[in-house]
Tab-separated table of C-alpha atoms and ligand atoms in Angstrom:
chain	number	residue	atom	x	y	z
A	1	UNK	CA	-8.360	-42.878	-14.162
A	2	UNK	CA	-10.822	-40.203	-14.778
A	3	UNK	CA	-11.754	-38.031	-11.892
A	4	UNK	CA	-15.333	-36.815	-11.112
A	5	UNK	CA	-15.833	-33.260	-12.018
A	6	UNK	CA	-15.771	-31.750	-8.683
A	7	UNK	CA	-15.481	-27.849	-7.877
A	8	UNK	CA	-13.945	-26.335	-4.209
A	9	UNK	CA	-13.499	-22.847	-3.425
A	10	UNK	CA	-13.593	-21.016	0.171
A	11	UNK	CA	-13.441	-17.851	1.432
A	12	UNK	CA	-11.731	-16.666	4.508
A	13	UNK	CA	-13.909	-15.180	7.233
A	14	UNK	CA	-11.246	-12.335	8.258
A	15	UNK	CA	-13.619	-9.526	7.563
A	16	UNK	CA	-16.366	-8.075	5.471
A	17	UNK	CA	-16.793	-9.181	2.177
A	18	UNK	CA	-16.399	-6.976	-0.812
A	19	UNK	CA	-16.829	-6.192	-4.573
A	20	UNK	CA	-13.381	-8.101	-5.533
A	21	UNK	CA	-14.689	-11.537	-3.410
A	22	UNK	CA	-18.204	-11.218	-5.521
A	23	UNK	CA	-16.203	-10.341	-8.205
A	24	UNK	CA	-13.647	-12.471	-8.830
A	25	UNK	CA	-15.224	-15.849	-6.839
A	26	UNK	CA	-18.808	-15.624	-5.253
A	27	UNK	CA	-20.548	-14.622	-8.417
A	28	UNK	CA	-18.610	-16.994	-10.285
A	29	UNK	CA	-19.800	-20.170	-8.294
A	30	UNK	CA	-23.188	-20.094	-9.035
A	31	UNK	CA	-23.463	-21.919	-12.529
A	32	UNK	CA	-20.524	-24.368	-11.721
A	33	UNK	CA	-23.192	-25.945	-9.432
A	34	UNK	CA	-25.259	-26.753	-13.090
A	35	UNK	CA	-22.186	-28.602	-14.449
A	36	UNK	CA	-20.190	-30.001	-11.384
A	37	UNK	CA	-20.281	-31.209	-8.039
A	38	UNK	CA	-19.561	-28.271	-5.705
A	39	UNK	CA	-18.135	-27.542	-2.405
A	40	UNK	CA	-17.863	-24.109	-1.309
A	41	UNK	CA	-16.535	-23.723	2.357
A	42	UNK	CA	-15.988	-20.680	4.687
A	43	UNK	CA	-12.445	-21.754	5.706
A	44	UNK	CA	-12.205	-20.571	9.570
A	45	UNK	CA	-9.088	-22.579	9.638
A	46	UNK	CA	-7.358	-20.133	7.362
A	47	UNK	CA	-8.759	-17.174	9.298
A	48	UNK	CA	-6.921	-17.833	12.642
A	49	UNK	CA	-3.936	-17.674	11.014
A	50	UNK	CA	-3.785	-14.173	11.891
A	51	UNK	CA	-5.411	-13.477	15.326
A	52	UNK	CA	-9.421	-12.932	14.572
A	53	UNK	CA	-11.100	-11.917	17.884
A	54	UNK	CA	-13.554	-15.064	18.322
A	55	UNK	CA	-17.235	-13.193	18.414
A	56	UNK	CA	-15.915	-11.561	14.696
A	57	UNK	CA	-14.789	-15.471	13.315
A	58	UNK	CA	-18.150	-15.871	14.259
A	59	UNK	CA	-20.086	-13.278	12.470
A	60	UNK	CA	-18.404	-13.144	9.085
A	61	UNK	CA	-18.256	-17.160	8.921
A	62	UNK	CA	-22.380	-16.702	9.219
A	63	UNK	CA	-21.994	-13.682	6.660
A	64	UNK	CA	-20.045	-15.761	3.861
A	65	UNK	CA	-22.415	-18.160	3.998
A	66	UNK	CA	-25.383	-16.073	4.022
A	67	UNK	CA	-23.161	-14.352	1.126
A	68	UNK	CA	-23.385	-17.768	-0.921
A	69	UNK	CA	-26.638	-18.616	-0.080
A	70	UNK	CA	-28.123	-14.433	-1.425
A	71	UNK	CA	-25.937	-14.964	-4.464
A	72	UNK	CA	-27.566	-17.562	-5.643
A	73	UNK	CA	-25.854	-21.035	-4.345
A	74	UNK	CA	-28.350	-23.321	-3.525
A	75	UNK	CA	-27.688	-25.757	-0.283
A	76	UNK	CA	-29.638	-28.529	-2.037
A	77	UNK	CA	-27.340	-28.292	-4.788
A	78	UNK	CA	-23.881	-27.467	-3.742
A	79	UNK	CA	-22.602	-28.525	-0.223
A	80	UNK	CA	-22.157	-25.417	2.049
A	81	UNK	CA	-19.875	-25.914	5.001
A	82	UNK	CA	-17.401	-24.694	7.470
A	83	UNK	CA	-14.209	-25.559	7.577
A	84	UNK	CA	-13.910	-26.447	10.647
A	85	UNK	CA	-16.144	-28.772	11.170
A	86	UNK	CA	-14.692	-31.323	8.810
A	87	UNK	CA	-11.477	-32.088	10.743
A	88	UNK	CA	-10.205	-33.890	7.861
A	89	UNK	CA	-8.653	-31.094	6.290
A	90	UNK	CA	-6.162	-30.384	9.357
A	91	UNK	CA	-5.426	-33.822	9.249
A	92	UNK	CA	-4.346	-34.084	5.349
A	93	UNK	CA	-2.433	-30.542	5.613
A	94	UNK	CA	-0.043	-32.197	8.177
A	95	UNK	CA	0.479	-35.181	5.608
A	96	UNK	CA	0.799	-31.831	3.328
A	97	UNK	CA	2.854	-30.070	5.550
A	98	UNK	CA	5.047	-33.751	5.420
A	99	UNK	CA	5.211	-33.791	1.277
A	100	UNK	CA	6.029	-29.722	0.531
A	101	UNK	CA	9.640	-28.426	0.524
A	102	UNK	CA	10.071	-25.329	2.290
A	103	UNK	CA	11.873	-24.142	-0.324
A	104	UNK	CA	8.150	-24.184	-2.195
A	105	UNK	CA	6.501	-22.663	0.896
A	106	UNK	CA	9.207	-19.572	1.206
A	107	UNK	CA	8.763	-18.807	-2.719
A	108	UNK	CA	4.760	-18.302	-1.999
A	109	UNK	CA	4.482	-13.924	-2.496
A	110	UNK	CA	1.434	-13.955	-0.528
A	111	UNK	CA	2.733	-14.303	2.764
A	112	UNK	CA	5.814	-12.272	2.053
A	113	UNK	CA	3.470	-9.444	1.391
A	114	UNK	CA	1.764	-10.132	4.368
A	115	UNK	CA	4.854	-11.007	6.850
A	116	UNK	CA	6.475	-8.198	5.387
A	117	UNK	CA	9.018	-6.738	7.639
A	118	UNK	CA	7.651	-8.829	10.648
A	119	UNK	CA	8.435	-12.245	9.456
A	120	UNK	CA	10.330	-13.663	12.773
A	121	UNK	CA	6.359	-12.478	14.582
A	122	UNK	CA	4.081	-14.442	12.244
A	123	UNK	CA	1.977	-17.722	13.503
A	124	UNK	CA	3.721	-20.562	12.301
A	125	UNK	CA	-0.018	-21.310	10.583
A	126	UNK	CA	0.151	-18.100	8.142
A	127	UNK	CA	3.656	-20.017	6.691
A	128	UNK	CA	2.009	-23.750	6.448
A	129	UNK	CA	-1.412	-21.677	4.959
A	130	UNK	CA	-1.097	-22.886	1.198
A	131	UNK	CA	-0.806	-26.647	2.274
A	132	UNK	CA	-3.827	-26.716	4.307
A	133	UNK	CA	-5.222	-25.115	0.984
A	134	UNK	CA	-3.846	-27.841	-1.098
A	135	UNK	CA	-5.566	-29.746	1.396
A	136	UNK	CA	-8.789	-28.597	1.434
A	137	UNK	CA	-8.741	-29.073	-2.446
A	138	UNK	CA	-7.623	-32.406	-2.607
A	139	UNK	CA	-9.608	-33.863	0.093
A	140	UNK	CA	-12.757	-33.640	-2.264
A	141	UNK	CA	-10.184	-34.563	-5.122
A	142	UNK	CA	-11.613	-31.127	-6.924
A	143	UNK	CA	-10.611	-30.806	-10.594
A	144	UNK	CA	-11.183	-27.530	-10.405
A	145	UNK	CA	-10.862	-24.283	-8.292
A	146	UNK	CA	-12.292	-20.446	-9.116
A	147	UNK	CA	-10.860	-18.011	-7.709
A	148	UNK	CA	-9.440	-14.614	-8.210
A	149	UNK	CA	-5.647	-13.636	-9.504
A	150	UNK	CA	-4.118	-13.611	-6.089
A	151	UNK	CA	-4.844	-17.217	-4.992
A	152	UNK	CA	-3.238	-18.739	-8.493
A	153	UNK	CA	0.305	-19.360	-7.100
A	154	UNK	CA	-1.729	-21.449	-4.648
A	155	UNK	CA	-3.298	-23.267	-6.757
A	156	UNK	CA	0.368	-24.087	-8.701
A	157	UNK	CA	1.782	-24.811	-5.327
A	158	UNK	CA	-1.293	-27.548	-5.196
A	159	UNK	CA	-0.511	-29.110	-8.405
A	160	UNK	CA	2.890	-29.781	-6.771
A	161	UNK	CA	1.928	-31.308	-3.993
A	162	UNK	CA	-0.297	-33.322	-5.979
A	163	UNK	CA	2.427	-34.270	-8.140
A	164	UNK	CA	4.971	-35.226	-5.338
A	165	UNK	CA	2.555	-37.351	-3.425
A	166	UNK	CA	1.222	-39.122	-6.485
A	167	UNK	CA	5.159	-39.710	-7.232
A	168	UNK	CA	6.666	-40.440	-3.837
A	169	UNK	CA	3.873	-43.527	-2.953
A	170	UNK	CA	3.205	-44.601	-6.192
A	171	UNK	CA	3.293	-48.433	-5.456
A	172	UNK	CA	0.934	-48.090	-2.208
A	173	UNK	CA	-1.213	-46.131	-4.848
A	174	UNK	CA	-0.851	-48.933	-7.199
A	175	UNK	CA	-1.288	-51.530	-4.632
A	176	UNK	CA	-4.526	-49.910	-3.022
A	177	UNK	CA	-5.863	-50.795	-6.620
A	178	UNK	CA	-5.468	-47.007	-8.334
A	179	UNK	CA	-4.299	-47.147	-11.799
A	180	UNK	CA	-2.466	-43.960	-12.411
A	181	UNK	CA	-2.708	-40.789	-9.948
A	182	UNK	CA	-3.726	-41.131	-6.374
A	183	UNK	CA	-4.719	-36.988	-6.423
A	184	UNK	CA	-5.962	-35.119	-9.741
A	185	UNK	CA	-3.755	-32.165	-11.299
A	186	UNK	CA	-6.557	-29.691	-10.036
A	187	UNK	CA	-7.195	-26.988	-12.956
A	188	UNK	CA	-7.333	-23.125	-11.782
A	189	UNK	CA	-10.722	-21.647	-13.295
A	190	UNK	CA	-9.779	-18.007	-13.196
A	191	UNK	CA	-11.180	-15.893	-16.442
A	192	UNK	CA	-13.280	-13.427	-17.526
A	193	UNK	CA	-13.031	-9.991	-16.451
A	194	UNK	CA	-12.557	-8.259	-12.398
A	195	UNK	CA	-9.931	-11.481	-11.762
A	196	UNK	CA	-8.219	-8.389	-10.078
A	197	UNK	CA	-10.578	-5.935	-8.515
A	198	UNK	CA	-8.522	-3.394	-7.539
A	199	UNK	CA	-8.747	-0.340	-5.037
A	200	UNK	CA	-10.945	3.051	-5.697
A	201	UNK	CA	-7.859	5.016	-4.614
A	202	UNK	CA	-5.190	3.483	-5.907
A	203	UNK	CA	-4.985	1.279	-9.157
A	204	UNK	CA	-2.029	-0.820	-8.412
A	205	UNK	CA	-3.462	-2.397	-5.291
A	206	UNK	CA	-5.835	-5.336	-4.826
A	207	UNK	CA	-9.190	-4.640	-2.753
A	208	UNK	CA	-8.716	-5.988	-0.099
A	209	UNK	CA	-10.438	-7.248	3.488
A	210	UNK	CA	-7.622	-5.540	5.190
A	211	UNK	CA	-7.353	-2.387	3.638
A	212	UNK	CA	-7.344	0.638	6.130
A	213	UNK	CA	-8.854	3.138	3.729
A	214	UNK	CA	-12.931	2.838	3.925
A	215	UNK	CA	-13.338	4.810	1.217
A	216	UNK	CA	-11.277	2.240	-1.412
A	217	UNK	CA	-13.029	-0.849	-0.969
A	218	UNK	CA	-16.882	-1.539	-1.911
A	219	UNK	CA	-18.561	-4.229	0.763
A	220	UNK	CA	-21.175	-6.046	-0.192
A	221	UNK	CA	-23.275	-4.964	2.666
A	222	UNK	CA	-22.755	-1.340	2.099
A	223	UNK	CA	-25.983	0.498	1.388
A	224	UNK	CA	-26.795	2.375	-1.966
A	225	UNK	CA	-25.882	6.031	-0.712
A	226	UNK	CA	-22.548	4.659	1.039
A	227	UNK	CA	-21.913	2.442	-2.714
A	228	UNK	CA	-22.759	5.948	-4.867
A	229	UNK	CA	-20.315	7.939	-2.403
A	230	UNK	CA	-17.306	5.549	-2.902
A	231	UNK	CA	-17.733	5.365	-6.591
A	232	UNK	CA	-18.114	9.243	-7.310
A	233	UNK	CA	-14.810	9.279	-4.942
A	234	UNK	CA	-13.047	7.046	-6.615
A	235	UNK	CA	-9.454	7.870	-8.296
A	236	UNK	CA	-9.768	8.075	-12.147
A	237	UNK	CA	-8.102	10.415	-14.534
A	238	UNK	CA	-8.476	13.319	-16.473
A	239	UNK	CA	-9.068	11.786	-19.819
A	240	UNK	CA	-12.652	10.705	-20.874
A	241	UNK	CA	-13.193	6.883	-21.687
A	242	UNK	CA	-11.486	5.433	-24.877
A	243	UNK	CA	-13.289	3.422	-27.778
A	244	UNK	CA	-12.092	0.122	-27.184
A	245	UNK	CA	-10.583	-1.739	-24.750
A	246	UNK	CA	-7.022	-1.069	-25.728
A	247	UNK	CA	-7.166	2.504	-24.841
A	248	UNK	CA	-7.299	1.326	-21.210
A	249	UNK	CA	-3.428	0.211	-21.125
A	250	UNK	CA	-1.533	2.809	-19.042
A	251	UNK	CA	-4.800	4.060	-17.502
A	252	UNK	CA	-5.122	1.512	-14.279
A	253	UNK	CA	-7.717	3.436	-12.602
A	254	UNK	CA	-9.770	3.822	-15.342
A	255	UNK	CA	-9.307	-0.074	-16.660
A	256	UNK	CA	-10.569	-1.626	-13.017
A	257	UNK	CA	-13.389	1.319	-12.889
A	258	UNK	CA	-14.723	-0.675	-16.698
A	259	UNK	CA	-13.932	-4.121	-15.698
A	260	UNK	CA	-16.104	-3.805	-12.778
A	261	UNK	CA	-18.660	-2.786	-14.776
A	262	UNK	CA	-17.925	-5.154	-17.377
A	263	UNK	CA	-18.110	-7.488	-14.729
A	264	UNK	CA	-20.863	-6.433	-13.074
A	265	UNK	CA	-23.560	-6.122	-16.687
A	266	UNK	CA	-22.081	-9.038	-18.259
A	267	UNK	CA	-20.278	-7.256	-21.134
A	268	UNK	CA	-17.472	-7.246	-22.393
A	269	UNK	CA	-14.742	-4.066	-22.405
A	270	UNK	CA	-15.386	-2.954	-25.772
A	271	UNK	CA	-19.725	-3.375	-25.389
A	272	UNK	CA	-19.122	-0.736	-22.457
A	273	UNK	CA	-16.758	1.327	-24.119
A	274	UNK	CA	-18.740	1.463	-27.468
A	275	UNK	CA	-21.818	3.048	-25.065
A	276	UNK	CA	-19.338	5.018	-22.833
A	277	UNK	CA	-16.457	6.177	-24.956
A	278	UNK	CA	-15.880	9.566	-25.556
A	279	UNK	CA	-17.498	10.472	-22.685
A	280	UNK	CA	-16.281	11.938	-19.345
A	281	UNK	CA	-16.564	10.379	-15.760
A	282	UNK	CA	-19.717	12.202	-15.522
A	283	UNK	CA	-21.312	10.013	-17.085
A	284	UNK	CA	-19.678	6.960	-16.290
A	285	UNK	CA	-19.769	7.030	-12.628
A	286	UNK	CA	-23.337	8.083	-11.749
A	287	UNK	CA	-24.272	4.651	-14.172
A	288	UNK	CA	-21.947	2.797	-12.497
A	289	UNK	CA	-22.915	3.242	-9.237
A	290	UNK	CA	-26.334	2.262	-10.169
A	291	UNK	CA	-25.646	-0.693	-11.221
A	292	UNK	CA	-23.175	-1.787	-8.327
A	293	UNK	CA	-26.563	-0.841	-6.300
A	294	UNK	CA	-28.649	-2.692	-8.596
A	295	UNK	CA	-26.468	-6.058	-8.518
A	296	UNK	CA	-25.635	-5.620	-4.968
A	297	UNK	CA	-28.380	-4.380	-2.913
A	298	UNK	CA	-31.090	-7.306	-3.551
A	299	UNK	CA	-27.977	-9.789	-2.409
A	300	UNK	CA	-27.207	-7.652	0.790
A	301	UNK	CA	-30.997	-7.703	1.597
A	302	UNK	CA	-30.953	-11.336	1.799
A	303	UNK	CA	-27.831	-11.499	3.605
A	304	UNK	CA	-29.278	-9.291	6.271
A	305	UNK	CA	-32.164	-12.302	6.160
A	306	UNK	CA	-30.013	-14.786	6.738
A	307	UNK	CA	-27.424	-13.790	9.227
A	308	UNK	CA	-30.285	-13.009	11.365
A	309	UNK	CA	-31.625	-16.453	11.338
A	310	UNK	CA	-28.597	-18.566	13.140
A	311	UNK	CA	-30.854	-21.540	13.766
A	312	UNK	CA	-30.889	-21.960	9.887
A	313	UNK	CA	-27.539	-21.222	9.244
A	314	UNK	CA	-26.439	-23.910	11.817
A	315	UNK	CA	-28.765	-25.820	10.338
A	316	UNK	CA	-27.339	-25.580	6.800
A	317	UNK	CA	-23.817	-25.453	7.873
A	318	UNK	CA	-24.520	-28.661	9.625
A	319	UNK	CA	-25.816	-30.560	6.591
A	320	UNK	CA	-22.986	-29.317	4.512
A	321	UNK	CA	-20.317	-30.659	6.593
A	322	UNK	CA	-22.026	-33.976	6.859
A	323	UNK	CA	-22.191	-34.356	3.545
A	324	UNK	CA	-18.636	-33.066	2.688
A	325	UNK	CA	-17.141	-35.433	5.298
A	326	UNK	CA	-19.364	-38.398	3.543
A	327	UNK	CA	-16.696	-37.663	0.831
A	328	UNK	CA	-13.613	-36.747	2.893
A	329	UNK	CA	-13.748	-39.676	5.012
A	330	UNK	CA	-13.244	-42.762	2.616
A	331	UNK	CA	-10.552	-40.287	0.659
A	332	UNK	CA	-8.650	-40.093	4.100
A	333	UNK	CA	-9.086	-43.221	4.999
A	334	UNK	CA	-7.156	-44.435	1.635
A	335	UNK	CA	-4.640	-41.703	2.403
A	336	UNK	CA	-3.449	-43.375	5.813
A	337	UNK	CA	-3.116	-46.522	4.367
A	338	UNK	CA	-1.050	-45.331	1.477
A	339	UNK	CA	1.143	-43.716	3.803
A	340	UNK	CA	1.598	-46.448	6.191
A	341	UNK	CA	-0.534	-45.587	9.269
A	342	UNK	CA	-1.967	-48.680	11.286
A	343	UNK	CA	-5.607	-48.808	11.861
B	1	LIG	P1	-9.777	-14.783	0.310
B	1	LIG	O1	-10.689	-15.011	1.454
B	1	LIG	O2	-8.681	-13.785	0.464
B	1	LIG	O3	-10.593	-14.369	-0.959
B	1	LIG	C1	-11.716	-15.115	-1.369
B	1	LIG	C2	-11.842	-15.119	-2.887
B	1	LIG	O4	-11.965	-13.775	-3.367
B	1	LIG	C3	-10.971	-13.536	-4.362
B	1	LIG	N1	-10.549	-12.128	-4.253
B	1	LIG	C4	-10.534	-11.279	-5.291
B	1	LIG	N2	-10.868	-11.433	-6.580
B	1	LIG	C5	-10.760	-10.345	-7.382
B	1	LIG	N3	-10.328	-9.122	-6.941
B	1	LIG	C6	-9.986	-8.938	-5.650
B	1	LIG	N4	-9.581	-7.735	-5.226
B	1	LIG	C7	-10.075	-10.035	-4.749
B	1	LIG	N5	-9.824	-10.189	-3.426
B	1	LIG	C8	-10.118	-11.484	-3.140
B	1	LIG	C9	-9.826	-14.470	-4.026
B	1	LIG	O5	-9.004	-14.711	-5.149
B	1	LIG	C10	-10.575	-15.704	-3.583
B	1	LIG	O6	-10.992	-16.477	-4.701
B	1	LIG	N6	-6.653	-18.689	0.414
B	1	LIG	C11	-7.972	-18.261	0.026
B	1	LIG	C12	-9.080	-19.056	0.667
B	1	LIG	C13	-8.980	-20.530	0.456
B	1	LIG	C14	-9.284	-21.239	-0.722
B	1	LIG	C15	-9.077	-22.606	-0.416
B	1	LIG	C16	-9.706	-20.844	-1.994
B	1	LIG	C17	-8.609	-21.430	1.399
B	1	LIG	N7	-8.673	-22.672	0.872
B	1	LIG	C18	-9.280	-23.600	-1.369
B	1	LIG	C19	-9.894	-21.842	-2.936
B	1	LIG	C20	-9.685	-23.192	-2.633
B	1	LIG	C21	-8.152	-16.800	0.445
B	1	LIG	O7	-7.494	-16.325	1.323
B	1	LIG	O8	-9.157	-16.162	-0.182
């Protein structure tokens, strides 16, 4: 059976965005919604898995969307929702939370890192996280998920639970009239360059929502003077830029500082390094941080638009879950029969 070509991603609304989320996933949304069928979702479900004061859930689930909507997503075109409001997806991540092994769920590195010392003190929700992900993917039956580095063990742990529930009900799959799997194998889209945006003080951390340090991480609502600040700040090394893109192993600073702006023009590491190598961060910053401004600024504008308009965002949000639940439904429908529920 071949599976319609079908794209999900979400973002979590546990703080302000930043360069690393338009980076590695925002940006990278837009033309799937030429080629596929596309759901991107603000996934408030995942958010309250650490405690979000409820007036802040509020405002950066508006600002995600309004974050989709400047960059380009189109609400005609791809289907623009909340998670909440599609209560299918709890309801498959407890069948989820039924199929995966702990043993799977206590390998995943993301919530050891953020457990850490404190796991005994951690919601119960932060542990079950990556099957309510697996969920929301395979509600839609997506074949395909971009996001950054950090989410791919997710996506692995998905393929599992694909896998096992395809294996453990084959014949109510095979009854219900499917011919092979009930779930597709769903494919992580993560390439290109800025998969790993990492922070402007220290190159062997992600950026991050959470991060304490201001001065590290790049939001997208940050205004040009605050975006030229952080960049001139920003931790690089002595050494001025090398040729190609080779030159940048051993130098982490200096290899996120390119792939941003890689990222950011378009280019690949070796077009930016045959303009900029040789030369110092004198050069390279100032240029830099114009075109962070350039790229960014016209997107915050519109944000700023759009969060102030909650009538339309409702109004969006509203349609979007309508029309993702016109495709959850009959999936979960199939789903309880397959596992034996009575109607
Ligand atoms: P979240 O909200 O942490 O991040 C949203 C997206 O941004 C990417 N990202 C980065 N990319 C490059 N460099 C960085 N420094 C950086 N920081 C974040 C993430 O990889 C992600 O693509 N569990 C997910 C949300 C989620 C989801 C899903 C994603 C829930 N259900 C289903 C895809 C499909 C998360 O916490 O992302």
């Amino acid at each position: 059976m071949t599976f319609t070509p079908r794209v999900f991603s979400g973002i979590k609304p546990s703080g302000d965005l930043h360069l690393g989320n338009y980076l590695g996933a925002i940006r990278r949304f837009v033309p799937l919604q030429d080629t596929h069928e596309t759901l991107y979702c603000v996934v408030d479900m995942h958010a309250i898995t650490v405690w979000q004061a409820p007036e802040d859930l509020k405002r950066w689930t508006y600002e995600i969307a309004a974050a989709y909507i400047a960059s380009g997503l189109d609400p005609g075109k791809s289907i623009i929702f909340n998670q909440s409001q599609v209560m299918e997806h709890a309801e498959l991540s407890w069948i989820f939370n039924c199929v995966a092994r702990m043993g799977w769920m206590e390998r995943m590195t993301q919530f050891k890192d953020k457990a850490g010392e404190n796991s005994e003190n951690v919601s119960l929700g932060l542990f079950a996280y990556p099957s309510l992900m697996a969920a929301d993917i395979l509600l839609y039956k997506a074949t395909g998920v971009p996001v950054g580095d950090d989410q791919k063990q997710h996506l692995e742990l998905t393929r599992d639970i694909a896998k096992k529930f395809n294996h453990d009900f084959r014949k109510q799959i095979k009854d219900l009239g499917f011919e092979e799997e009930f779930f597709p194998i769903t494919e992580t889209l993560a390439t290109g360059p800025a998969m790993r945006v990492k922070s402007l003080k220290d190159g062997t951390r992600k950026m991050s929502k959470s991060d304490a340090s201001d001065t590290s991480t790049i939001y997208m609502m940050d205004d040009a003077g605050t975006i030229a600040r952080k960049i001139k700040r920003a931790t690089s090394d002595a050494a001025p830029l090398p040729e190609t893109a080779q030159g940048l192993a051993g130098r982490a600073e200096a290899e996120n500082l390119v792939g941003i702006f890689a990222a950011l023009s378009n280019r690949s590491l070796d077009d930016v390094l045959g303009e900029f190598g040789g030369r110092g961060w004198g050069a390279f910053k100032p240029a830099l941080a114009d075109l962070a401004v350039a790229v960014l600024a016209p997107i915050a504008g519109e944000m700023a638009r759009l969060v102030g308009d909650r009538s339309e965002m409702d109004t969006i949000l509203r349609d979007g879950a309508d029309r993702a639940r016109a495709i959850a439904q009959p999936t979960m429908d199939q789903v309880r029969r397959i596992v034996g529920f009575i109607r």
